[in-house]
Amino acid sequence: MRLEVVPDSRYADVLEQILASRLFSDAPVQRKLLSYLAEKAFAGTADNLKEYSIGVELFSKPESYSPQSDPSVRVQTSRLRTRLDEYYRTEGTDSPIVIHLPKGSFTLVFEPRSCCSGTETNPEQPVSAVRMPPRWRAKHQWQTVAVAAVLALLTAALAYQGFVVHQLKEETRQLGLDPYVARLWQPLLSSPRPLVLVIGMPIWIRLRNGYFRHISVNSAADVPNSAVVQDLFRLAGEKPDRIEYGFNGLGETMETFLLGRLFFAARKPVTISRSNTLSWEELRSQDVVLLGSSKSNPHLRDMPLLVHYALSRGGIRVLHPSNGEPDWYRPTLNGRDEIVADYAIVARLPGVGGNGYIMVLGAETTAGNWAAAEIMTDPRQTQRLASKLVDRNGNVPELFEMVLRAEFRSLVSVKMEYVTHHVISR
């Protein structure tokens, strides 16, 4: 017996149990989609659901949204289907009602769980009257129960690990990404908000015959206070009043290329903005990835986004050192004062007002910025990072701040390694 329009409030109780489960508690997008589809099923209007209407109504897509070019609704539906199947293999093994999401459909189907062998379900019997046999009978000795409990826990753990592998394979198939890369970037890939890459653009001062930049000048307000800049323009006989943001470093350029390639492979629409033109309204209403150093990102420089660290001139300052942690992570110089190793920050933080995400991939050197993007897009590196970040349940935290170290030869990283990280709470 299958019920596509649900007439009984007891099915709503089953839905609430699923939404409150551990498996769905860390999947806000799938919870949102399941609630939406269930609401339509309860109202009897599920047959009218289309991919376009879900994208516009649920995920706030613009009216110009095209499912052919933006498959995010299909991707989220597939993940919901996979997560429902896993729920009934683990936490929902005793649920008398099974909720299916058939492939190619947005209509939830409710049906009773099949009873054990030798028991027939009466088609006229209400689904809520179907009882599952108890997992352990009272006649079992307590030793048997203890052994069974241990086996059940082991089985659930193996099943969950199997689910993670299956989900990663599904993402790889649908998104064209390496599963470990997809795993580290999953919150942004599944977010319904627009995504923008913000390229750090340092300030330059234009001379009559060229451009000049000094590390003491990171905004127009710094120009009058920089003795180096004032002396240079006094000698040149010019006024330092022509400011431009037309150039950035090789590392920042490669950083943008690597992340743009990642999101293209994931079919995640993305726009690119310069740090000097990104408005605070755009920062509030979109998911944002800030690329580059604090001196080239005014939002990173002027807003206390990071919790445990600060990108500062001279390296990464540790705001709250833990036991054994240094106060600073500074670049390593060779005998010619060339930087041969540097530290970078990779952080996924809550967006302005707690909505969405702000990611930071930055260092104070152009080579460090390049390394930060490379380590987050190279499958060999992301596999190692995932093993460092996962919690005891095998989950990559939604929000974190991570310190990485890279060694260079002619700005090219030849060795990259994880240093430490902190989990951030919303």
GROMACS .gro file of C-alpha atoms in nm, residues 43-397:
model
  355
   43ALA     CA    1  -0.149   1.956   0.104
   44GLY     CA    2  -0.202   1.724  -0.193
   45THR     CA    3  -0.017   1.955  -0.434
   46ALA     CA    4   0.304   1.755  -0.475
   47ASP     CA    5   0.215   1.653  -0.832
   48ASN     CA    6   0.251   2.018  -0.936
   49LEU     CA    7   0.613   2.041  -0.820
   50LYS     CA    8   0.872   2.121  -1.084
   51GLU     CA    9   1.248   2.168  -1.061
   52TYR     CA   10   1.213   2.535  -1.155
   53SER     CA   11   0.942   2.609  -0.897
   54ILE     CA   12   1.146   2.444  -0.620
   55GLY     CA   13   1.452   2.647  -0.715
   56VAL     CA   14   1.264   2.976  -0.715
   57GLU     CA   15   1.026   2.916  -0.423
   58LEU     CA   16   1.250   2.722  -0.184
   59PHE     CA   17   1.607   2.817  -0.278
   60SER     CA   18   1.536   3.180  -0.372
   61LYS     CA   19   1.668   3.144  -0.726
   62PRO     CA   20   1.607   3.442  -0.958
   63GLU     CA   21   1.329   3.424  -1.215
   64SER     CA   22   1.598   3.381  -1.481
   65TYR     CA   23   1.706   3.056  -1.313
   66SER     CA   24   1.757   2.772  -1.563
   67PRO     CA   25   1.762   2.411  -1.433
   68GLN     CA   26   1.959   2.312  -1.741
   69SER     CA   27   2.254   2.532  -1.649
   70ASP     CA   28   2.214   2.514  -1.270
   71PRO     CA   29   2.156   2.154  -1.145
   72SER     CA   30   2.160   2.242  -0.775
   73VAL     CA   31   1.797   2.136  -0.718
   74ARG     CA   32   1.862   1.793  -0.872
   75VAL     CA   33   2.181   1.758  -0.669
   76GLN     CA   34   2.006   1.841  -0.342
   77THR     CA   35   1.718   1.606  -0.425
   78SER     CA   36   1.963   1.322  -0.489
   79ARG     CA   37   2.136   1.389  -0.158
   80LEU     CA   38   1.802   1.390   0.021
   81ARG     CA   39   1.712   1.055  -0.138
   82THR     CA   40   2.045   0.908  -0.027
   83ARG     CA   41   2.010   1.046   0.325
   84LEU     CA   42   1.655   0.907   0.361
   85ASP     CA   43   1.775   0.562   0.255
   86GLU     CA   44   2.058   0.579   0.507
   87TYR     CA   45   1.821   0.694   0.783
   88TYR     CA   46   1.610   0.380   0.744
   89ARG     CA   47   1.923   0.164   0.748
   90THR     CA   48   2.046   0.317   1.076
   91GLU     CA   49   1.841   0.537   1.307
   92GLY     CA   50   1.504   0.457   1.154
   93THR     CA   51   1.522   0.078   1.159
   94ASP     CA   52   1.220   0.057   1.393
   95SER     CA   53   1.004   0.312   1.213
   96PRO     CA   54   0.678   0.153   1.093
   97ILE     CA   55   0.651   0.403   0.807
   98VAL     CA   56   0.906   0.448   0.528
   99ILE     CA   57   0.923   0.773   0.331
  100HIS     CA   58   1.057   0.733  -0.021
  101LEU     CA   59   1.157   0.991  -0.279
  102PRO     CA   60   1.144   0.805  -0.613
  103LYS     CA   61   1.404   0.894  -0.873
  104GLY     CA   62   1.284   1.148  -1.124
  105SER     CA   63   1.009   1.269  -0.892
  106PHE     CA   64   0.961   1.536  -0.628
  107THR     CA   65   0.661   1.360  -0.469
  108LEU     CA   66   0.723   1.187  -0.136
  109VAL     CA   67   0.574   0.837  -0.109
  110PHE     CA   68   0.474   0.694   0.230
  111GLU     CA   69   0.445   0.320   0.280
  112PRO     CA   70   0.450   0.072   0.571
  113ARG     CA   71   0.771  -0.110   0.642
  114SER     CA   72   0.745  -0.477   0.544
  115CYS     CA   73   0.703  -0.707   0.843
  116CYS     CA   74   0.923  -1.004   0.914
  117SER     CA   75   0.880  -1.326   0.718
  118GLY     CA   76   0.561  -1.518   0.783
  119THR     CA   77   0.359  -1.207   0.862
  120GLU     CA   78   0.123  -1.057   0.604
  121THR     CA   79   0.013  -0.695   0.609
  122ASN     CA   80  -0.361  -0.647   0.570
  123PRO     CA   81  -0.410  -0.390   0.292
  124GLU     CA   82  -0.715  -0.254   0.476
  125GLN     CA   83  -0.533  -0.224   0.808
  126PRO     CA   84  -0.421   0.132   0.900
  127VAL     CA   85  -0.047   0.174   0.857
  128SER     CA   86  -0.012   0.306   1.210
  129ALA     CA   87  -0.133  -0.032   1.342
  130VAL     CA   88   0.157  -0.223   1.183
  131ARG     CA   89   0.408  -0.318   1.450
  132MET     CA   90   0.768  -0.408   1.405
  133PRO     CA   91   0.894  -0.703   1.612
  134PRO     CA   92   1.109  -0.600   1.909
  135ARG     CA   93   1.483  -0.613   1.842
  136TRP     CA   94   1.556  -0.806   2.156
  137ARG     CA   95   1.305  -1.026   2.338
  138ALA     CA   96   1.272  -1.012   2.716
  139LYS     CA   97   1.371  -1.378   2.739
  140HIS     CA   98   1.727  -1.295   2.633
  141GLN     CA   99   1.984  -1.299   2.903
  142TRP     CA  100   2.150  -0.965   2.983
  143GLN     CA  101   2.482  -1.097   2.845
  144THR     CA  102   2.320  -1.162   2.509
  145VAL     CA  103   2.168  -0.816   2.507
  146ALA     CA  104   2.506  -0.657   2.579
  147VAL     CA  105   2.673  -0.847   2.297
  148ALA     CA  106   2.390  -0.756   2.061
  149ALA     CA  107   2.419  -0.390   2.157
  150VAL     CA  108   2.789  -0.387   2.080
  151LEU     CA  109   2.727  -0.556   1.746
  152ALA     CA  110   2.451  -0.308   1.667
  153LEU     CA  111   2.681  -0.015   1.739
  154LEU     CA  112   2.953  -0.162   1.520
  155THR     CA  113   2.703  -0.227   1.243
  156ALA     CA  114   2.569   0.129   1.265
  157ALA     CA  115   2.922   0.270   1.254
  158LEU     CA  116   3.009   0.062   0.949
  159ALA     CA  117   2.680   0.157   0.785
  160TYR     CA  118   2.746   0.525   0.845
  161GLN     CA  119   3.095   0.500   0.700
  162GLY     CA  120   2.944   0.322   0.404
  163PHE     CA  121   2.694   0.603   0.368
  164VAL     CA  122   2.973   0.863   0.368
  165VAL     CA  123   3.160   0.673   0.095
  166HIS     CA  124   2.839   0.630  -0.105
  167GLN     CA  125   2.752   0.998  -0.072
  168LEU     CA  126   3.100   1.102  -0.180
  169LYS     CA  127   3.081   0.873  -0.483
  170GLU     CA  128   2.740   1.018  -0.569
  171GLU     CA  129   2.879   1.371  -0.545
  172THR     CA  130   3.175   1.273  -0.761
  173ARG     CA  131   2.944   1.130  -1.025
  174GLN     CA  132   2.708   1.426  -1.029
  175LEU     CA  133   2.950   1.712  -0.972
  176GLY     CA  134   3.263   1.586  -1.145
  177LEU     CA  135   3.470   1.650  -0.833
  178ASP     CA  136   3.712   1.440  -0.638
  179PRO     CA  137   3.516   1.316  -0.332
  180TYR     CA  138   3.761   1.462  -0.080
  181VAL     CA  139   3.758   1.802  -0.249
  182ALA     CA  140   3.376   1.790  -0.252
  183ARG     CA  141   3.373   1.694   0.115
  184LEU     CA  142   3.578   1.996   0.224
  185TRP     CA  143   3.371   2.238   0.014
  186GLN     CA  144   3.029   2.077   0.068
  187PRO     CA  145   2.858   2.359   0.265
  188LEU     CA  146   2.928   2.614  -0.008
  189LEU     CA  147   2.848   2.371  -0.290
  190SER     CA  148   2.506   2.292  -0.141
  191SER     CA  149   2.421   2.644  -0.022
  192PRO     CA  150   2.130   2.807  -0.210
  193ARG     CA  151   2.285   3.155  -0.173
  194PRO     CA  152   2.480   3.321  -0.458
  195LEU     CA  153   2.856   3.269  -0.439
  196VAL     CA  154   3.122   3.531  -0.512
  197LEU     CA  155   3.502   3.501  -0.522
  198VAL     CA  156   3.658   3.823  -0.393
  199ILE     CA  157   4.009   3.888  -0.525
  200GLY     CA  158   4.232   4.086  -0.293
  201MET     CA  159   4.340   4.404  -0.475
  202PRO     CA  160   4.624   4.602  -0.313
  203ILE     CA  161   4.639   4.978  -0.358
  204TRP     CA  162   4.879   5.130  -0.613
  205ILE     CA  163   4.983   5.493  -0.666
  206ARG     CA  164   5.029   5.605  -1.025
  207LEU     CA  165   5.330   5.808  -1.128
  208ARG     CA  166   5.360   5.982  -1.463
  209ASN     CA  167   5.578   5.699  -1.594
  210GLY     CA  168   5.463   5.401  -1.393
  211TYR     CA  169   5.311   5.269  -1.073
  212PHE     CA  170   5.439   5.252  -0.719
  213ARG     CA  171   5.342   5.045  -0.420
  214HIS     CA  172   5.479   5.036  -0.066
  215ILE     CA  173   5.383   4.801   0.218
  216SER     CA  174   5.302   5.097   0.443
  217VAL     CA  175   5.008   5.199   0.219
  218ASN     CA  176   4.701   4.976   0.214
  219SER     CA  177   4.429   5.241   0.185
  220ALA     CA  178   4.398   5.600   0.068
  221ALA     CA  179   4.408   5.712   0.433
  222ASP     CA  180   4.763   5.569   0.467
  223VAL     CA  181   4.913   5.789   0.192
  224PRO     CA  182   4.961   6.111   0.398
  225ASN     CA  183   5.119   5.913   0.683
  226SER     CA  184   5.376   5.723   0.475
  227ALA     CA  185   5.712   5.901   0.484
  228VAL     CA  186   5.845   5.676   0.205
  229VAL     CA  187   5.560   5.770  -0.029
  230GLN     CA  188   5.581   6.140   0.052
  231ASP     CA  189   5.960   6.146  -0.006
  232LEU     CA  190   5.931   5.961  -0.337
  233PHE     CA  191   5.670   6.192  -0.481
  234ARG     CA  192   5.855   6.499  -0.354
  235LEU     CA  193   6.162   6.385  -0.550
  236ALA     CA  194   5.947   6.310  -0.855
  237GLY     CA  195   5.776   6.645  -0.833
  238GLU     CA  196   5.432   6.487  -0.836
  239LYS     CA  197   5.139   6.459  -0.602
  240PRO     CA  198   5.043   6.113  -0.469
  241ASP     CA  199   4.677   6.164  -0.555
  242ARG     CA  200   4.626   5.905  -0.828
  243ILE     CA  201   4.523   5.578  -0.665
  244GLU     CA  202   4.439   5.260  -0.854
  245TYR     CA  203   4.361   4.894  -0.782
  246GLY     CA  204   4.462   4.750  -1.117
  247PHE     CA  205   4.717   4.484  -1.023
  248ASN     CA  206   4.761   4.190  -0.788
  249GLY     CA  207   5.019   3.919  -0.737
  250LEU     CA  208   5.080   3.592  -0.920
  251GLY     CA  209   4.963   3.395  -0.617
  252GLU     CA  210   4.628   3.574  -0.600
  253THR     CA  211   4.576   3.518  -0.974
  254MET     CA  212   4.648   3.145  -0.942
  255GLU     CA  213   4.427   3.130  -0.633
  256THR     CA  214   4.133   3.267  -0.833
  257PHE     CA  215   4.200   3.031  -1.122
  258LEU     CA  216   4.215   2.719  -0.904
  259LEU     CA  217   3.893   2.800  -0.717
  260GLY     CA  218   3.715   2.906  -1.035
  261ARG     CA  219   3.805   2.569  -1.188
  262LEU     CA  220   3.675   2.388  -0.878
  263PHE     CA  221   3.335   2.558  -0.885
  264PHE     CA  222   3.308   2.513  -1.262
  265ALA     CA  223   3.361   2.139  -1.216
  266ALA     CA  224   3.095   2.141  -0.942
  267ARG     CA  225   2.856   2.334  -1.170
  268LYS     CA  226   2.824   2.589  -0.894
  269PRO     CA  227   2.750   2.935  -1.038
  270VAL     CA  228   3.005   3.186  -0.918
  271THR     CA  229   3.084   3.551  -0.981
  272ILE     CA  230   3.413   3.733  -0.930
  273SER     CA  231   3.453   4.066  -0.757
  274ARG     CA  232   3.745   4.286  -0.664
  275SER     CA  233   3.789   4.348  -0.293
  276ASN     CA  234   3.778   4.727  -0.337
  277THR     CA  235   3.436   4.714  -0.509
  278LEU     CA  236   3.258   4.454  -0.291
  279SER     CA  237   2.985   4.630  -0.095
  280TRP     CA  238   2.879   4.544   0.258
  281GLU     CA  239   2.533   4.461   0.124
  282GLU     CA  240   2.685   4.204  -0.113
  283LEU     CA  241   2.888   4.063   0.176
  284ARG     CA  242   2.567   4.022   0.377
  285SER     CA  243   2.347   3.869   0.107
  286GLN     CA  244   2.589   3.624  -0.058
  287ASP     CA  245   2.829   3.346   0.029
  288VAL     CA  246   3.175   3.499  -0.006
  289VAL     CA  247   3.527   3.359  -0.048
  290LEU     CA  248   3.789   3.621   0.044
  291LEU     CA  249   4.119   3.560  -0.135
  292GLY     CA  250   4.446   3.728  -0.047
  293SER     CA  251   4.603   3.911   0.242
  294SER     CA  252   4.452   4.151   0.492
  295LYS     CA  253   4.633   4.442   0.328
  296SER     CA  254   4.444   4.379   0.004
  297ASN     CA  255   4.106   4.288   0.159
  298PRO     CA  256   3.943   4.579   0.345
  299HIS     CA  257   3.662   4.357   0.476
  300LEU     CA  258   3.914   4.114   0.622
  301ARG     CA  259   4.123   4.400   0.758
  302ASP     CA  260   3.843   4.612   0.904
  303MET     CA  261   3.603   4.344   1.031
  304PRO     CA  262   3.695   4.092   1.305
  305LEU     CA  263   3.591   3.785   1.105
  306LEU     CA  264   3.853   3.543   1.236
  307VAL     CA  265   3.814   3.422   1.595
  308HIS     CA  266   4.147   3.263   1.686
  309TYR     CA  267   4.386   3.424   1.435
  310ALA     CA  268   4.457   3.752   1.257
  311LEU     CA  269   4.632   3.802   0.925
  312SER     CA  270   4.880   4.078   0.999
  313ARG     CA  271   5.188   4.230   0.848
  314GLY     CA  272   5.460   3.987   0.948
  315GLY     CA  273   5.253   3.668   0.948
  316ILE     CA  274   4.961   3.515   1.136
  317ARG     CA  275   4.900   3.645   1.486
  318VAL     CA  276   4.751   3.396   1.733
  319LEU     CA  277   4.482   3.576   1.931
  320HIS     CA  278   4.424   3.307   2.193
  321PRO     CA  279   4.725   3.070   2.204
  322SER     CA  280   4.649   2.722   2.334
  323ASN     CA  281   4.898   2.517   2.530
  324GLY     CA  282   5.221   2.498   2.333
  325GLU     CA  283   5.097   2.721   2.052
  326PRO     CA  284   5.318   3.018   1.956
  327ASP     CA  285   5.201   3.379   1.957
  328TRP     CA  286   5.288   3.416   1.587
  329TYR     CA  287   5.330   3.203   1.276
  330ARG     CA  288   5.592   3.394   1.076
  331PRO     CA  289   5.744   3.340   0.729
  332THR     CA  290   6.087   3.177   0.698
  333LEU     CA  291   6.358   3.376   0.517
  334ASN     CA  292   6.681   3.257   0.358
  335GLY     CA  293   7.017   3.438   0.365
  336ARG     CA  294   6.904   3.677   0.091
  337ASP     CA  295   6.587   3.773   0.282
  338GLU     CA  296   6.373   3.575   0.038
  339ILE     CA  297   6.066   3.401   0.178
  340VAL     CA  298   6.109   3.026   0.143
  341ALA     CA  299   5.820   2.918   0.368
  342ASP     CA  300   5.502   3.082   0.488
  343TYR     CA  301   5.180   3.012   0.677
  344ALA     CA  302   4.827   3.052   0.543
  345ILE     CA  303   4.478   3.064   0.692
  346VAL     CA  304   4.188   2.861   0.555
  347ALA     CA  305   3.866   2.935   0.742
  348ARG     CA  306   3.495   2.875   0.689
  349LEU     CA  307   3.299   3.121   0.903
  350PRO     CA  308   2.935   3.223   0.947
  351GLY     CA  309   2.826   3.504   0.719
  352VAL     CA  310   2.724   3.852   0.832
  353GLY     CA  311   2.426   3.820   1.065
  354GLY     CA  312   2.489   3.446   1.099
  355ASN     CA  313   2.351   3.368   0.752
  356GLY     CA  314   2.545   3.173   0.491
  357TYR     CA  315   2.922   3.152   0.483
  358ILE     CA  316   3.235   3.361   0.455
  359MET     CA  317   3.546   3.166   0.360
  360VAL     CA  318   3.898   3.302   0.395
  361LEU     CA  319   4.195   3.167   0.199
  362GLY     CA  320   4.478   3.401   0.274
  363ALA     CA  321   4.838   3.465   0.368
  364GLU     CA  322   5.053   3.775   0.384
  365THR     CA  323   5.264   3.664   0.085
  366THR     CA  324   5.157   3.597  -0.272
  367ALA     CA  325   5.316   3.251  -0.260
  368GLY     CA  326   5.123   3.170   0.057
  369ASN     CA  327   4.795   3.263  -0.110
  370TRP     CA  328   4.872   3.035  -0.404
  371ALA     CA  329   4.954   2.750  -0.165
  372ALA     CA  330   4.628   2.797   0.030
  373ALA     CA  331   4.420   2.746  -0.284
  374GLU     CA  332   4.632   2.458  -0.408
  375ILE     CA  333   4.605   2.262  -0.085
  376MET     CA  334   4.225   2.305  -0.084
  377THR     CA  335   4.180   2.189  -0.445
  378ASP     CA  336   4.441   1.915  -0.486
  379PRO     CA  337   4.280   1.573  -0.415
  380ARG     CA  338   4.599   1.439  -0.256
  381GLN     CA  339   4.612   1.730  -0.015
  382THR     CA  340   4.238   1.742   0.064
  383GLN     CA  341   4.240   1.375   0.159
  384ARG     CA  342   4.506   1.447   0.421
  385LEU     CA  343   4.326   1.760   0.541
  386ALA     CA  344   3.996   1.576   0.578
  387SER     CA  345   4.166   1.318   0.802
  388LYS     CA  346   4.291   1.601   1.025
  389LEU     CA  347   3.962   1.791   1.040
  390VAL     CA  348   3.709   1.513   1.099
  391ASP     CA  349   3.553   1.474   1.442
  392ARG     CA  350   3.499   1.149   1.630
  393ASN     CA  351   3.193   1.076   1.416
  394GLY     CA  352   3.387   1.114   1.095
  395ASN     CA  353   3.231   1.452   1.000
  396VAL     CA  354   3.417   1.755   0.866
  397PRO     CA  355   3.310   2.052   1.082
   0.00000   0.00000   0.00000
